[in-house]
Coordinates of C-alpha atoms and ligand atoms in Angstrom, one line a residue:
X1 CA 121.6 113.8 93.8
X2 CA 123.5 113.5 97.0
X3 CA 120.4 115.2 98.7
X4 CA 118.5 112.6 97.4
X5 CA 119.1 109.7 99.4
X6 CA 116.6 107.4 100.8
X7 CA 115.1 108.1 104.3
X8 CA 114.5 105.1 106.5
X9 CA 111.3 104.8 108.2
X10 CA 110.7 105.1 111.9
X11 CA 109.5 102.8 114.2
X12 CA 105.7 103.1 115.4
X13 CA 106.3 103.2 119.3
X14 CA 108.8 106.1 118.2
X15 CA 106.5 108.1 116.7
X16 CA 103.7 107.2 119.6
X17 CA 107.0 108.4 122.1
X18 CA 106.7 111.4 120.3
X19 CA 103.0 112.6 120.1
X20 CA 102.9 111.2 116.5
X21 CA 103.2 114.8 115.2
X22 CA 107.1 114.4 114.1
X23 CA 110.0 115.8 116.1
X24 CA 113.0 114.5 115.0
X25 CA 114.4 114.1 111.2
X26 CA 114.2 110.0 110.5
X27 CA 117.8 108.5 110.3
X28 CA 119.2 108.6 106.8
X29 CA 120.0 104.5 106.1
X30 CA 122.4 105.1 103.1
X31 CA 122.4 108.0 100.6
X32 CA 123.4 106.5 96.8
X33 CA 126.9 107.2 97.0
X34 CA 128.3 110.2 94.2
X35 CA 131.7 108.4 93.1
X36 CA 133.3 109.6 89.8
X37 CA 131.5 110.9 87.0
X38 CA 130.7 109.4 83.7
X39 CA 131.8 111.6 80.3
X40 CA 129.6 111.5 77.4
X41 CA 129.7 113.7 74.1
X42 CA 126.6 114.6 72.6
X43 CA 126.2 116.6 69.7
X44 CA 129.7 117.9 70.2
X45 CA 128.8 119.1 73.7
X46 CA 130.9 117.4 76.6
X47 CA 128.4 116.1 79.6
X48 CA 129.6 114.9 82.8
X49 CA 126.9 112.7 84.3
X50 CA 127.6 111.7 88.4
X51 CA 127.7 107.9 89.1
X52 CA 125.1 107.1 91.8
X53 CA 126.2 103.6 93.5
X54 CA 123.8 101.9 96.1
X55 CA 124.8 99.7 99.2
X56 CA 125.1 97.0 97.2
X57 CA 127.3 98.6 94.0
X58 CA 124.7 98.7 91.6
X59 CA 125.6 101.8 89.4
X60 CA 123.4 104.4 88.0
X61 CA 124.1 107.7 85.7
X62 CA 122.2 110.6 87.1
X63 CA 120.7 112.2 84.0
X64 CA 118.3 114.8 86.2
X65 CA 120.2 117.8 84.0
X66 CA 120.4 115.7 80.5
X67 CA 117.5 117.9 79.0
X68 CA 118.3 120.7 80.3
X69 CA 121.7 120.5 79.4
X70 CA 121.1 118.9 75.9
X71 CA 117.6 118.9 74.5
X72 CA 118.0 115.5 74.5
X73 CA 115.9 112.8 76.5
X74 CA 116.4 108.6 77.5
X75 CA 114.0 106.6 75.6
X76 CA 113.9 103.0 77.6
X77 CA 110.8 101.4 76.9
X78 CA 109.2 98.9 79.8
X79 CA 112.0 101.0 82.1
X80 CA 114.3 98.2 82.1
X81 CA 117.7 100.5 82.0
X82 CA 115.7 103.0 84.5
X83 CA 115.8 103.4 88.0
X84 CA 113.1 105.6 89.4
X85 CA 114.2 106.3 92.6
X86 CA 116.5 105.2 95.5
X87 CA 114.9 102.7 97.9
X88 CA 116.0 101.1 100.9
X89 CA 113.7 98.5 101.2
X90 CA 114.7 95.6 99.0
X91 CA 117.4 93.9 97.5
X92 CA 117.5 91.6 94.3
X93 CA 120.4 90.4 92.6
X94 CA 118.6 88.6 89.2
X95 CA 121.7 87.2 88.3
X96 CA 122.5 85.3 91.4
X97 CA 119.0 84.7 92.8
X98 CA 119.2 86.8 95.7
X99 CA 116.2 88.4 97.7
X100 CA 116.3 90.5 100.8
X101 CA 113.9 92.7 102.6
X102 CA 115.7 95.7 104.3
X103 CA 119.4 93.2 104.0
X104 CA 117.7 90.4 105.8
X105 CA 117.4 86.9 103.1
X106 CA 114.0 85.8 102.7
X107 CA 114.9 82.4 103.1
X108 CA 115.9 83.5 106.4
X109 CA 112.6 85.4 106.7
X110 CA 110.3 83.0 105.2
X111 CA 111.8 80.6 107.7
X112 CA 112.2 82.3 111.1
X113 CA 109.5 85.6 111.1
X114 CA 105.3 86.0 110.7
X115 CA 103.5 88.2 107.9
X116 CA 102.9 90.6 110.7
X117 CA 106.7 90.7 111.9
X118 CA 107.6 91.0 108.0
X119 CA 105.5 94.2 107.2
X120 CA 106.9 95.9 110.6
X121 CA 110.1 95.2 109.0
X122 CA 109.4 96.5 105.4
X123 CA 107.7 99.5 106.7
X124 CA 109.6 100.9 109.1
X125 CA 113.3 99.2 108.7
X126 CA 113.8 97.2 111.6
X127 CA 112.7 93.6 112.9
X128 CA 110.3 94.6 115.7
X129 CA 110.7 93.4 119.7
X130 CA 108.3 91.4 120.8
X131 CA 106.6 94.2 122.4
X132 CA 106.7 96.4 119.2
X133 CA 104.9 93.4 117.4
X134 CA 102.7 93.0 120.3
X135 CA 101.8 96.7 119.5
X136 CA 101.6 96.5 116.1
X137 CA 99.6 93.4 116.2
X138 CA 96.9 94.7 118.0
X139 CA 96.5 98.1 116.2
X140 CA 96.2 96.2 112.9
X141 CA 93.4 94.2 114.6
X142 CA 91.8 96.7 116.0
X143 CA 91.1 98.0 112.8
X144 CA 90.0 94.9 110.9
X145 CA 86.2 95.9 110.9
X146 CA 84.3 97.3 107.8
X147 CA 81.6 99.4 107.7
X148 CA 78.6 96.8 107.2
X149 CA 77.7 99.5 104.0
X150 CA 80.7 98.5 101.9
X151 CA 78.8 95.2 101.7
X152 CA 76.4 97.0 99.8
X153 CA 78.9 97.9 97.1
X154 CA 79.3 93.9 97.0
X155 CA 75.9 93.3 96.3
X156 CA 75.6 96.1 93.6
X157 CA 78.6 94.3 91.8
X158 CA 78.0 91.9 88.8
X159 CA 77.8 88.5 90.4
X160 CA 80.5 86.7 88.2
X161 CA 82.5 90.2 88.5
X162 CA 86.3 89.4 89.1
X163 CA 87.6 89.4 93.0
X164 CA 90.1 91.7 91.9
X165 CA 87.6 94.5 90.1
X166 CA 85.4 94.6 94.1
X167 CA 88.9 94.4 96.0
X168 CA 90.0 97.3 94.1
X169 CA 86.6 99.2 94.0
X170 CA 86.1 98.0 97.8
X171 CA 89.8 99.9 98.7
X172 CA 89.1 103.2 97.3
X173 CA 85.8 103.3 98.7
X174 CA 87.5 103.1 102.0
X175 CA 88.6 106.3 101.4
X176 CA 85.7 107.6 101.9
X177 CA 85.5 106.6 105.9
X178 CA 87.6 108.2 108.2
X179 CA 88.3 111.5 106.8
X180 CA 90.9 112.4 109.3
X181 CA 93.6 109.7 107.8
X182 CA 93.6 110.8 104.3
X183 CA 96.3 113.3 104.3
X184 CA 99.4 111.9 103.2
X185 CA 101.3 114.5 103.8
X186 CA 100.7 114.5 107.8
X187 CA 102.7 111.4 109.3
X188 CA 100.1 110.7 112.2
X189 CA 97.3 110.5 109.0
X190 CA 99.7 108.2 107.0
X191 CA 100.4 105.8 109.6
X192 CA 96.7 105.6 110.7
X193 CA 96.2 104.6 107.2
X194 CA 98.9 102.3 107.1
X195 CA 97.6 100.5 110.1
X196 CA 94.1 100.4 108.8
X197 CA 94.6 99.1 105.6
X198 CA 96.6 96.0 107.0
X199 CA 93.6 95.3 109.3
X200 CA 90.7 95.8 106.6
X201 CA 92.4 93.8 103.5
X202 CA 91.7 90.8 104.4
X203 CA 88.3 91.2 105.7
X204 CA 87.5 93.1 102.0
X205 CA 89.0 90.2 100.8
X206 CA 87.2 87.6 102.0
X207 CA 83.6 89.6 102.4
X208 CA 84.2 89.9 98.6
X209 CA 84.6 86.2 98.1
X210 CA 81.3 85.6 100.5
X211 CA 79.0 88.0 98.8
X212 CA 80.4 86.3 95.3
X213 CA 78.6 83.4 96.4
X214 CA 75.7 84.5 98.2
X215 CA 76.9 84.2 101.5
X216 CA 77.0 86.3 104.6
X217 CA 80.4 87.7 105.6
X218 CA 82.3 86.6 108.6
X219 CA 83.4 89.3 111.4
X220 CA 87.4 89.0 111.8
X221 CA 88.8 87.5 115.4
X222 CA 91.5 89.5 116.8
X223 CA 92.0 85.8 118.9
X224 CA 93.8 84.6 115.4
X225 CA 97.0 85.0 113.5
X226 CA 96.8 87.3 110.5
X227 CA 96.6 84.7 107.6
X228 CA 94.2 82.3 110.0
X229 CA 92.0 85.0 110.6
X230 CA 91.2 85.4 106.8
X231 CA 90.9 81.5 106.1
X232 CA 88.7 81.8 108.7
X233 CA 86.5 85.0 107.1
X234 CA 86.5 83.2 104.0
X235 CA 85.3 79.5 105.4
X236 CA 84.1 79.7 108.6
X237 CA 87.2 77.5 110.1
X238 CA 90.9 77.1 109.7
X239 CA 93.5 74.5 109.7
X240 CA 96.2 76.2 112.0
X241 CA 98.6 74.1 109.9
X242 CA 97.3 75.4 106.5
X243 CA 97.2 79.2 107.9
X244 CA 100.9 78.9 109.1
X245 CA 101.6 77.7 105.0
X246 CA 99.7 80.4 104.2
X247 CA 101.4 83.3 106.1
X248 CA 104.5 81.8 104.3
X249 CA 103.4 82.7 100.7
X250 CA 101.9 86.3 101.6
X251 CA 105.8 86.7 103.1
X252 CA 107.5 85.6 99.8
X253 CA 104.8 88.1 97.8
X254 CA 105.3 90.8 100.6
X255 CA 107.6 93.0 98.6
X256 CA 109.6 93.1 95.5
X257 CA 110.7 96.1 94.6
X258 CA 109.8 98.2 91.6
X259 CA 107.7 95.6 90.0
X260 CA 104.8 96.8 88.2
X261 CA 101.9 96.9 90.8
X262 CA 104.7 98.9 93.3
X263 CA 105.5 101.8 90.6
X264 CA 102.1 102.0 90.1
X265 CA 101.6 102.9 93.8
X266 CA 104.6 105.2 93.4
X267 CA 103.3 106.8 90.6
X268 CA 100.2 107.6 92.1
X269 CA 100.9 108.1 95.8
X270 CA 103.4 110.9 93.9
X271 CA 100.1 113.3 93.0
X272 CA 99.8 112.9 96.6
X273 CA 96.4 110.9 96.3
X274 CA 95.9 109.0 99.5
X275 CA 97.0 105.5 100.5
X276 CA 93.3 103.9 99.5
X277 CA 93.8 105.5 96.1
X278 CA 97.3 104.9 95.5
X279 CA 96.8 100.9 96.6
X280 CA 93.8 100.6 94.7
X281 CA 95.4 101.7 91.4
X282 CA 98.5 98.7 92.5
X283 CA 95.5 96.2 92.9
X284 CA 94.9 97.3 89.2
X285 CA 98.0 96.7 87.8
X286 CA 98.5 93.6 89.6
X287 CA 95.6 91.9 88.7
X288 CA 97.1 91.9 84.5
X289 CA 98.2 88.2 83.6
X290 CA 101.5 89.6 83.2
X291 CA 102.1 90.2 86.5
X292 CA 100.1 89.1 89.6
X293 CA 97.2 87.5 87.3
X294 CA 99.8 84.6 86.6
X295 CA 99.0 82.5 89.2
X296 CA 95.3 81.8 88.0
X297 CA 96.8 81.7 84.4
X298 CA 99.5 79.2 86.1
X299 CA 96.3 76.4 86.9
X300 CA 94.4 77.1 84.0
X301 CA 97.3 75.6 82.0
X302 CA 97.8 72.8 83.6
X303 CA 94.6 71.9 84.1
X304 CA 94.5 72.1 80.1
X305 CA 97.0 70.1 79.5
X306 CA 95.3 67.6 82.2
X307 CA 92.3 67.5 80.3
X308 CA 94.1 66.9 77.3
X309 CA 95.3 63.8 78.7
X310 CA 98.6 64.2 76.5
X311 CA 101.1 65.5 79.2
X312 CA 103.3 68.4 78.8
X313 CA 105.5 68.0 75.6
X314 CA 102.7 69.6 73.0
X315 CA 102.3 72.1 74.8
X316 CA 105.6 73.2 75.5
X317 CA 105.9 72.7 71.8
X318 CA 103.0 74.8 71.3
X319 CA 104.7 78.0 73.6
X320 CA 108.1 77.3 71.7
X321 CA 106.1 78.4 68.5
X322 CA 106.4 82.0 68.7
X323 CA 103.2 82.4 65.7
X324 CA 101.0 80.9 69.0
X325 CA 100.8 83.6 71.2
X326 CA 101.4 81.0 74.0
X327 CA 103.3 81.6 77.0
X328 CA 104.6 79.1 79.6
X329 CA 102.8 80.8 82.5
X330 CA 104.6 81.1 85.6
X331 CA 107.4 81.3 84.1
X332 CA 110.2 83.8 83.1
X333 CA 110.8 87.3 84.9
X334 CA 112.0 90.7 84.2
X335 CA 114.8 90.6 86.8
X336 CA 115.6 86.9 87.9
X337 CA 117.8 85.2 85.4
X338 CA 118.8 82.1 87.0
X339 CA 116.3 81.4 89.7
X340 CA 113.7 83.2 91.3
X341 CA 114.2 82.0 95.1
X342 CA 110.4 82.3 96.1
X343 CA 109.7 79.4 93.8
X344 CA 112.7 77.4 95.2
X345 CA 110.9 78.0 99.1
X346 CA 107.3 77.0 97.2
X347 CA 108.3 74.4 95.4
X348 CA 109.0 72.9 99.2
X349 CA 106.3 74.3 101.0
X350 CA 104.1 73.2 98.3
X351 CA 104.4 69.3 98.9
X352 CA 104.4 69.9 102.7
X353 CA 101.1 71.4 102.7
X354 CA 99.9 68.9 100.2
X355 CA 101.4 66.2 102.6
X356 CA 99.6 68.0 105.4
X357 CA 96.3 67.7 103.9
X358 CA 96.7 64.4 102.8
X359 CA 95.8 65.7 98.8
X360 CA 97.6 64.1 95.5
X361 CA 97.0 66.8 93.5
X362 CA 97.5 65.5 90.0
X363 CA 98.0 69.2 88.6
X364 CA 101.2 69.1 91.2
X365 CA 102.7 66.1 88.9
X366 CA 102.0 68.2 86.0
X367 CA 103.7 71.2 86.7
X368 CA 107.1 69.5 88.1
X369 CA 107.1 67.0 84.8
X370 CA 106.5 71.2 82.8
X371 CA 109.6 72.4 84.7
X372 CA 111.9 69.4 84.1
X373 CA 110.8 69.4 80.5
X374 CA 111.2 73.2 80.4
X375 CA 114.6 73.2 82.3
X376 CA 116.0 71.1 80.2
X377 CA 115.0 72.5 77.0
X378 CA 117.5 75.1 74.4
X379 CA 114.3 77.5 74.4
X380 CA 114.3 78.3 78.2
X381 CA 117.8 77.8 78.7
X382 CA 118.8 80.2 76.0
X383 CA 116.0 82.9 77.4
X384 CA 116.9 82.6 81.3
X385 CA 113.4 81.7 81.7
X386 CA 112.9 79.8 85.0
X387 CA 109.8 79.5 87.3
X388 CA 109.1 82.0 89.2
X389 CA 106.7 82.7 92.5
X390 CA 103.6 81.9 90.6
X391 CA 104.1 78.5 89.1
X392 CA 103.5 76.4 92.3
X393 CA 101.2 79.1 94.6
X394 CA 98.2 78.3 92.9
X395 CA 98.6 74.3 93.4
X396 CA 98.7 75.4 97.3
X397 CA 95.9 77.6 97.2
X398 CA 94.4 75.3 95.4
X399 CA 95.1 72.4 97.7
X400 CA 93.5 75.0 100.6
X401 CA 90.0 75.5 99.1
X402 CA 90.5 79.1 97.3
X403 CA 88.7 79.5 94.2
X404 CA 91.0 80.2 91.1
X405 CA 90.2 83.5 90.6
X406 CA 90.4 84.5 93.9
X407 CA 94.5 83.5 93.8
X408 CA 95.3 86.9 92.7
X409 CA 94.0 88.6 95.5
X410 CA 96.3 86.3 97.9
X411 CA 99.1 87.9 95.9
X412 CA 97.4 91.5 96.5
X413 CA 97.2 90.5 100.4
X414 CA 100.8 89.6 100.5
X415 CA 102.0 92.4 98.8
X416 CA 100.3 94.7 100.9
X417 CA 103.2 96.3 102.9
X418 CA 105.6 96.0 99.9
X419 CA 103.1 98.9 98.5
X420 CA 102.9 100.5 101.7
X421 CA 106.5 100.3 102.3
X422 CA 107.3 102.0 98.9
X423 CA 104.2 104.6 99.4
X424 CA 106.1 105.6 102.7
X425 CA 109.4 105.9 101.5
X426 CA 108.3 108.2 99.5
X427 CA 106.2 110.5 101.1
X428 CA 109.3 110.2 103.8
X429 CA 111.4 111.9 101.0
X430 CA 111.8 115.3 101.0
X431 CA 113.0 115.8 97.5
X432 CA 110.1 113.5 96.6
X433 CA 108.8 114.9 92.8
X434 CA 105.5 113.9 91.0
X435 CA 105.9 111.2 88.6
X436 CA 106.1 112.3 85.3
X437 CA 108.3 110.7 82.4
X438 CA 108.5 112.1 78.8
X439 CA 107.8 110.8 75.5
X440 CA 109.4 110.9 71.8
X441 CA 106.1 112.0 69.9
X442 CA 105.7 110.4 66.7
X443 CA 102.3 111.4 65.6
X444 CA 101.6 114.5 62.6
X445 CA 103.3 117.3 62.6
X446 CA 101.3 120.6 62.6
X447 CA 98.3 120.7 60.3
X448 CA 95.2 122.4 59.9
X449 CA 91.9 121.3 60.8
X450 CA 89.2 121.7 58.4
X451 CA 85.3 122.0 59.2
X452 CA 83.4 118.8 59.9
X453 CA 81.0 118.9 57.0
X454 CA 84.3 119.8 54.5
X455 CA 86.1 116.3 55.6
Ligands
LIG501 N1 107.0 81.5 77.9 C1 107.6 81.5 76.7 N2 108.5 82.5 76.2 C2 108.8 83.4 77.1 C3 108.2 83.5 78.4 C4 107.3 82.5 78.8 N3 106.7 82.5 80.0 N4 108.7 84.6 79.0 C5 109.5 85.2 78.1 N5 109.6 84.5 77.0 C6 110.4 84.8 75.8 C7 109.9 85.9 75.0 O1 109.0 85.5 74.0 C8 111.2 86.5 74.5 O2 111.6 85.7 73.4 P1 112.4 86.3 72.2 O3 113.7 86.9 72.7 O4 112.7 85.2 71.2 O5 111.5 87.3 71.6 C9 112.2 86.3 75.6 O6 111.7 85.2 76.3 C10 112.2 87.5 76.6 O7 110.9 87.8 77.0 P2 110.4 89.3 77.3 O8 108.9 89.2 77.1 O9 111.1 90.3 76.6 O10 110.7 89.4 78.9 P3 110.1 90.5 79.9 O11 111.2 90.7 80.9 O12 109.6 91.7 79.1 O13 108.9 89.7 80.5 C11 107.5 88.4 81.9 C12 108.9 89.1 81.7 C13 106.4 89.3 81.6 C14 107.4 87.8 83.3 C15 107.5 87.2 80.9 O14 108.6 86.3 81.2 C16 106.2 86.4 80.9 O15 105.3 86.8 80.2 N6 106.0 85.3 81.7 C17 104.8 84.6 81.8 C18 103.8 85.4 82.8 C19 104.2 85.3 84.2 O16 104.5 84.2 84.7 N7 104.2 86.4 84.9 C20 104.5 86.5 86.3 C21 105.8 87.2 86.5 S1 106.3 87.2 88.2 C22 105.3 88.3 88.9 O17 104.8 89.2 88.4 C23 105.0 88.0 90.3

């Protein structure tokens, strides 16, 4: 396990110092730390397991010789006792309500750093000088273009088909362009990818939305920030104001460790498919209603309970009743147990942006009167279930002119290098294995099959 440990990433104007072909090993950040070992007895057989500890003491048995050693396997379903791999990338501490991005607080982030800033510092470790964003900057512009064919994928697309179904399907077929960047084994090919994936997302994004509605897409401005450059794709003008609120909620969704849609990119970025593939299949898995698909859930409910004109106490009656099948979208999370801090900086951003525009959004009343009501009820309370980053996003996207079911893919263009990130890290370790878990089997034993025309 001690070979194991995580490999920090490498800055882009090191690798461009270099020839971009690799020279020197990247620094090792911190390697889990082998301790003391943990004795268990199974089956009357003693087993030492090693205690991994991170940088910040969380604790982990190391069971890579449990089957060999015993025949016996962990059964841990939804992995929430498993830890997949060692990252150095983010922190979260669910109890206490603590998120970092490579140590750094993302209050402190949200408040003092850009989208572009915050991905140069997910991907390769360290905040970026001004003339390494510079860089960076421009060679994710420079890339922002699409080839005017992918347009025809738009058009051959249901036209009520979900944003998410053509931003995953639009991904993947970039794939197919620019054959020399699909390796991602070879570093220069992985960070062209990178680099090109940052600059097309949002142009998918928004060509996507345009075609939905019969409209001709927008070419990107390298003239604009990131986040003003897509409201600008997607309407034809931006509210610099509006874009600076917006590159504020694409940095609280940029990363978040092994969520769902991030082991997904794991998972398959470990067959060694290539970074289109790999983030196409995390658009997939973030698009469920589970995960990223909360925030369009979030306004649908409260524009229900708006139409039903009786305010929020039914309903919350109604989730309370477990025969319903209701769930208090947006909120509740696997991991954050007594706040989740994204919705703290939301919950603020949203009424500034709302203030901006001059909007009473009557939605906005709704969902704080749902959270007081919620907070101060035995049911949540005894469940740890708080809001989390999708109850108040949607009233700002809202408040901005994005469709509802385009809210999802603001989450997918946020968490963009969060996926990267991850897909990096491990294509940067060398001990890296294909994802594979087990399973207990519990279907029929052995039996024999009999003809078709005998059954
Ligand atoms: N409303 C009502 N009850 C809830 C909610 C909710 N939103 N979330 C959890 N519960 C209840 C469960 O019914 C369960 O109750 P029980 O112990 O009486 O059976 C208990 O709280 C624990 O819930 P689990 O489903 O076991 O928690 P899990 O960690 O598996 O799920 C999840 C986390 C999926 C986020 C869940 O809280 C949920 O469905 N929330 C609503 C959807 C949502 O907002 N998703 C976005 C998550 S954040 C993100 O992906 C960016």
């Amino acid at each position: 396990m001690g070979t194991r440990g995580v490999v920090r990433g490498q800055a882009p104007d090191a690798l461009q110092n270099r020839g971009a072909t690799g020279v020197a090993a990247p620094p090792r950040e911190h390697e889990g730390n082998m301790g003391h070992e943990v004795h268990i007895n199974i089956d009357g057989q003693d087993l030492s397991l090693p205690v991994v500890e991170g940088s910040e003491h969380e604790k982990a048995l190391d069971i890579g010789k449990l089957r060999a050693q015993t025949g016996y396997i962990t059964l841990d379903p939804g992995y929430v006792n498993t830890g997949a791999c060692q990252s150095s990338i983010c922190f979260i501490d669910g109890e206490k309500g603590i998120l970092r991005y490579r140590g750094y607080p993302i209050e402190e982030i949200a408040d003092q750093a850009c989208f572009l800033e915050t991905a140069y510092l997910l991907l390769y470790g360290e905040l970026p000088t001004q003339s390494q964003l510079d860089g960076f900057r421009v060679s994710v512009k420079e890339r922002a273009e699409v080839p005017s064919a992918l347009g025809k994928l738009c058009e051959a697309v249901s036209s009520d088909a979900h944003p998410m179904s053509v931003l995953a399907s639009m991904v993947n077929a970039l794939s197919s362009y620019g054959r020399d960047w699909r390796k991602p084994t070879v570093e220069e090919q992985r960070e062209k990818a990178i680099r090109d994936l940052l600059g097309k997302l949002p142009t998918v994004a928004a060509m996507a939305f345009r075609r939905s509605r019969g409209l001709d897409p927008i070419a990107p401005r390298a003239d604009l920030p990131y986040a003003a450059n897509f409201l600008n794709m997607m309407f034809g003008e931006v509210n610099l104001k509006v874009a600076e609120a917006l590159d504020k909620i694409l940095i609280l969704h940029a990363d978040h460790e092994q969520n769902c849609s991030t082991s997904t990119v794991r998972i398959v970025g470990s067959s060694e498919a290539n970074l289109y593939a790999s983030i196409a299949a995390g658009i997939c898995a973030l698009w469920g209603p589970l995960h990223g698909g909360a925030n369009q859930r979030v306004i649908e409910m409260l524009e229900t309970i708006h139409n039903s004109g009786d305010g929020p106490d039914p309903f919350v009656d109604k989730v309370k009743d477990k025969t319903s099948g209701v769930r208090l979208m947006g909120f509740g999370h696997r991991v954050y147990k007594n706040f989740d801090p994204r919705a703290k900086i939301l919950k603020k951003a949203c009424d500034e942006v709302l203030a901006t525009l001059g909007i009473e959004d009557p939605l906005l009343d709704i969902a704080k009167s749902l959270e007081k009501t919620a907070l101060e009820d035995e049911y949540f309370i005894s469940r740890q279930l708080y809001p989390n980053v999708d109850f108040y996003s949607g009233i700002i996207y809202r408040a901005i002119g994005i469709p509802t079911n385009m809210f999802t893919v603001m989450f997918a263009l946020g968490r963009l290098p969060g996926w990267m990130a991850h897909w990096r890290e491990l294509h940067e370790d060398p001990a890296r294995r294909i994802g594979r878990p087990r399973q207990i089997y519990t279907g029929p034993t052995q039996r024999k099959m009999t003809p078709i025309g005998q059954r």
